[in-house]
mmCIF file of C-alpha atoms in Angstrom:
data_model
loop_
_atom_site.group_PDB
_atom_site.id
_atom_site.type_symbol
_atom_site.label_atom_id
_atom_site.label_comp_id
_atom_site.label_asym_id
_atom_site.label_seq_id
_atom_site.Cartn_x
_atom_site.Cartn_y
_atom_site.Cartn_z
ATOM 1 C CA UNK A 1 24.964 -20.405 -25.230
ATOM 2 C CA UNK A 2 24.002 -23.726 -26.259
ATOM 3 C CA UNK A 3 20.903 -26.330 -25.437
ATOM 4 C CA UNK A 4 21.984 -29.965 -24.825
ATOM 5 C CA UNK A 5 21.792 -30.663 -28.912
ATOM 6 C CA UNK A 6 24.794 -27.453 -29.415
ATOM 7 C CA UNK A 7 21.674 -25.502 -30.998
ATOM 8 C CA UNK A 8 22.387 -22.094 -30.592
ATOM 9 C CA UNK A 9 20.006 -19.294 -30.365
ATOM 10 C CA UNK A 10 20.724 -17.997 -34.193
ATOM 11 C CA UNK A 11 20.251 -21.856 -35.309
ATOM 12 C CA UNK A 12 16.766 -21.949 -32.956
ATOM 13 C CA UNK A 13 15.721 -18.526 -34.662
ATOM 14 C CA UNK A 14 16.664 -19.961 -37.928
ATOM 15 C CA UNK A 15 14.840 -22.828 -37.770
ATOM 16 C CA UNK A 16 11.780 -20.930 -36.549
ATOM 17 C CA UNK A 17 11.857 -18.483 -39.139
ATOM 18 C CA UNK A 18 12.427 -15.471 -36.681
ATOM 19 C CA UNK A 19 13.619 -12.889 -39.076
ATOM 20 C CA UNK A 20 14.328 -9.888 -36.865
ATOM 21 C CA UNK A 21 15.578 -12.173 -34.431
ATOM 22 C CA UNK A 22 18.124 -13.991 -36.942
ATOM 23 C CA UNK A 23 19.258 -10.616 -38.123
ATOM 24 C CA UNK A 24 19.468 -9.032 -34.869
ATOM 25 C CA UNK A 25 21.747 -11.768 -33.918
ATOM 26 C CA UNK A 26 24.053 -11.243 -36.463
ATOM 27 C CA UNK A 27 24.511 -7.674 -36.099
ATOM 28 C CA UNK A 28 25.422 -8.121 -32.414
ATOM 29 C CA UNK A 29 28.056 -11.410 -33.650
ATOM 30 C CA UNK A 30 26.339 -14.494 -33.589
ATOM 31 C CA UNK A 31 28.432 -17.122 -35.480
ATOM 32 C CA UNK A 32 26.754 -18.213 -38.539
ATOM 33 C CA UNK A 33 28.604 -20.774 -39.132
ATOM 34 C CA UNK A 34 28.203 -22.705 -35.422
ATOM 35 C CA UNK A 35 26.591 -26.361 -35.661
ATOM 36 C CA UNK A 36 24.321 -28.468 -33.667
ATOM 37 C CA UNK A 37 26.175 -31.513 -32.255
ATOM 38 C CA UNK A 38 25.553 -33.429 -35.245
ATOM 39 C CA UNK A 39 26.616 -30.558 -37.295
ATOM 40 C CA UNK A 40 23.751 -28.699 -38.713
ATOM 41 C CA UNK A 41 24.129 -24.963 -39.598
ATOM 42 C CA UNK A 42 21.577 -22.459 -39.302
ATOM 43 C CA UNK A 43 21.196 -22.249 -42.887
ATOM 44 C CA UNK A 44 20.607 -26.080 -42.832
ATOM 45 C CA UNK A 45 17.918 -25.965 -40.498
ATOM 46 C CA UNK A 46 16.150 -22.947 -42.424
ATOM 47 C CA UNK A 47 16.044 -24.946 -45.200
ATOM 48 C CA UNK A 48 14.691 -27.879 -43.426
ATOM 49 C CA UNK A 49 11.476 -26.248 -42.137
ATOM 50 C CA UNK A 50 11.112 -24.150 -45.849
ATOM 51 C CA UNK A 51 12.398 -20.798 -44.127
ATOM 52 C CA UNK A 52 12.627 -19.096 -47.475
ATOM 53 C CA UNK A 53 13.560 -15.194 -46.245
ATOM 54 C CA UNK A 54 15.467 -16.609 -43.434
ATOM 55 C CA UNK A 55 17.715 -18.447 -45.653
ATOM 56 C CA UNK A 56 18.036 -15.071 -47.836
ATOM 57 C CA UNK A 57 19.372 -13.105 -44.848
ATOM 58 C CA UNK A 58 21.791 -15.998 -43.787
ATOM 59 C CA UNK A 59 23.020 -16.532 -47.334
ATOM 60 C CA UNK A 60 23.593 -12.270 -47.963
ATOM 61 C CA UNK A 61 25.504 -12.885 -44.688
ATOM 62 C CA UNK A 62 27.991 -15.271 -46.090
ATOM 63 C CA UNK A 63 26.562 -18.503 -44.423
ATOM 64 C CA UNK A 64 27.670 -21.831 -46.569
ATOM 65 C CA UNK A 65 25.196 -23.396 -48.614
ATOM 66 C CA UNK A 66 27.678 -26.268 -49.102
ATOM 67 C CA UNK A 67 28.720 -27.277 -45.483
ATOM 68 C CA UNK A 68 27.631 -30.372 -44.790
ATOM 69 C CA UNK A 69 26.527 -31.977 -41.389
ATOM 70 C CA UNK A 70 27.447 -34.945 -39.705
ATOM 71 C CA UNK A 71 24.941 -37.114 -42.043
ATOM 72 C CA UNK A 72 26.762 -35.414 -45.094
ATOM 73 C CA UNK A 73 23.795 -33.341 -46.074
ATOM 74 C CA UNK A 74 24.346 -29.878 -46.887
ATOM 75 C CA UNK A 75 21.459 -26.910 -46.879
ATOM 76 C CA UNK A 76 21.120 -26.908 -50.526
ATOM 77 C CA UNK A 77 20.568 -31.531 -50.792
ATOM 78 C CA UNK A 78 17.983 -30.790 -48.064
ATOM 79 C CA UNK A 79 16.002 -28.032 -50.382
ATOM 80 C CA UNK A 80 16.319 -30.456 -53.119
ATOM 81 C CA UNK A 81 14.903 -33.459 -51.300
ATOM 82 C CA UNK A 82 11.977 -31.831 -49.849
ATOM 83 C CA UNK A 83 11.249 -29.779 -52.512
ATOM 84 C CA UNK A 84 11.512 -26.323 -51.663
ATOM 85 C CA UNK A 85 12.777 -24.568 -55.395
ATOM 86 C CA UNK A 86 12.395 -21.414 -54.122
ATOM 87 C CA UNK A 87 15.336 -22.227 -51.938
ATOM 88 C CA UNK A 88 17.075 -24.597 -54.507
ATOM 89 C CA UNK A 89 17.150 -21.357 -56.438
ATOM 90 C CA UNK A 90 17.996 -18.841 -53.779
ATOM 91 C CA UNK A 91 21.356 -20.800 -53.462
ATOM 92 C CA UNK A 92 22.316 -21.684 -56.682
ATOM 93 C CA UNK A 93 21.673 -17.660 -57.259
ATOM 94 C CA UNK A 94 23.277 -15.664 -54.645
ATOM 95 C CA UNK A 95 22.374 -12.357 -53.821
ATOM 96 C CA UNK A 96 24.255 -9.488 -55.645
ATOM 97 C CA UNK A 97 25.862 -8.453 -52.229
ATOM 98 C CA UNK A 98 26.832 -11.876 -51.613
ATOM 99 C CA UNK A 99 28.521 -11.979 -54.969
ATOM 100 C CA UNK A 100 30.221 -8.746 -54.158
ATOM 101 C CA UNK A 101 31.757 -9.426 -51.154
ATOM 102 C CA UNK A 102 33.113 -13.013 -52.131
ATOM 103 C CA UNK A 103 35.417 -10.747 -54.868
#
């Protein structure tokens, strides 16, 4: 289900850094690429709020760090703009699990 802004439970959990809930929602089939009415993904919301461990989970499960919202911003651009260096490094160096799934 979504709220009036189009945010799913996964987007809410990601924005708030609720790692266990994020993992559980993904385990039960939550759409990792679902977006709000403004086109913001779970990964973008995690990056807006500096949620490094949440972003790591989302990236390991295949979230796209280059998907843009309606304003043309991607998660990696948001992280750069906000000065979240650890998030930028994470998105530029995806975890090993993700690299294996991409080949």
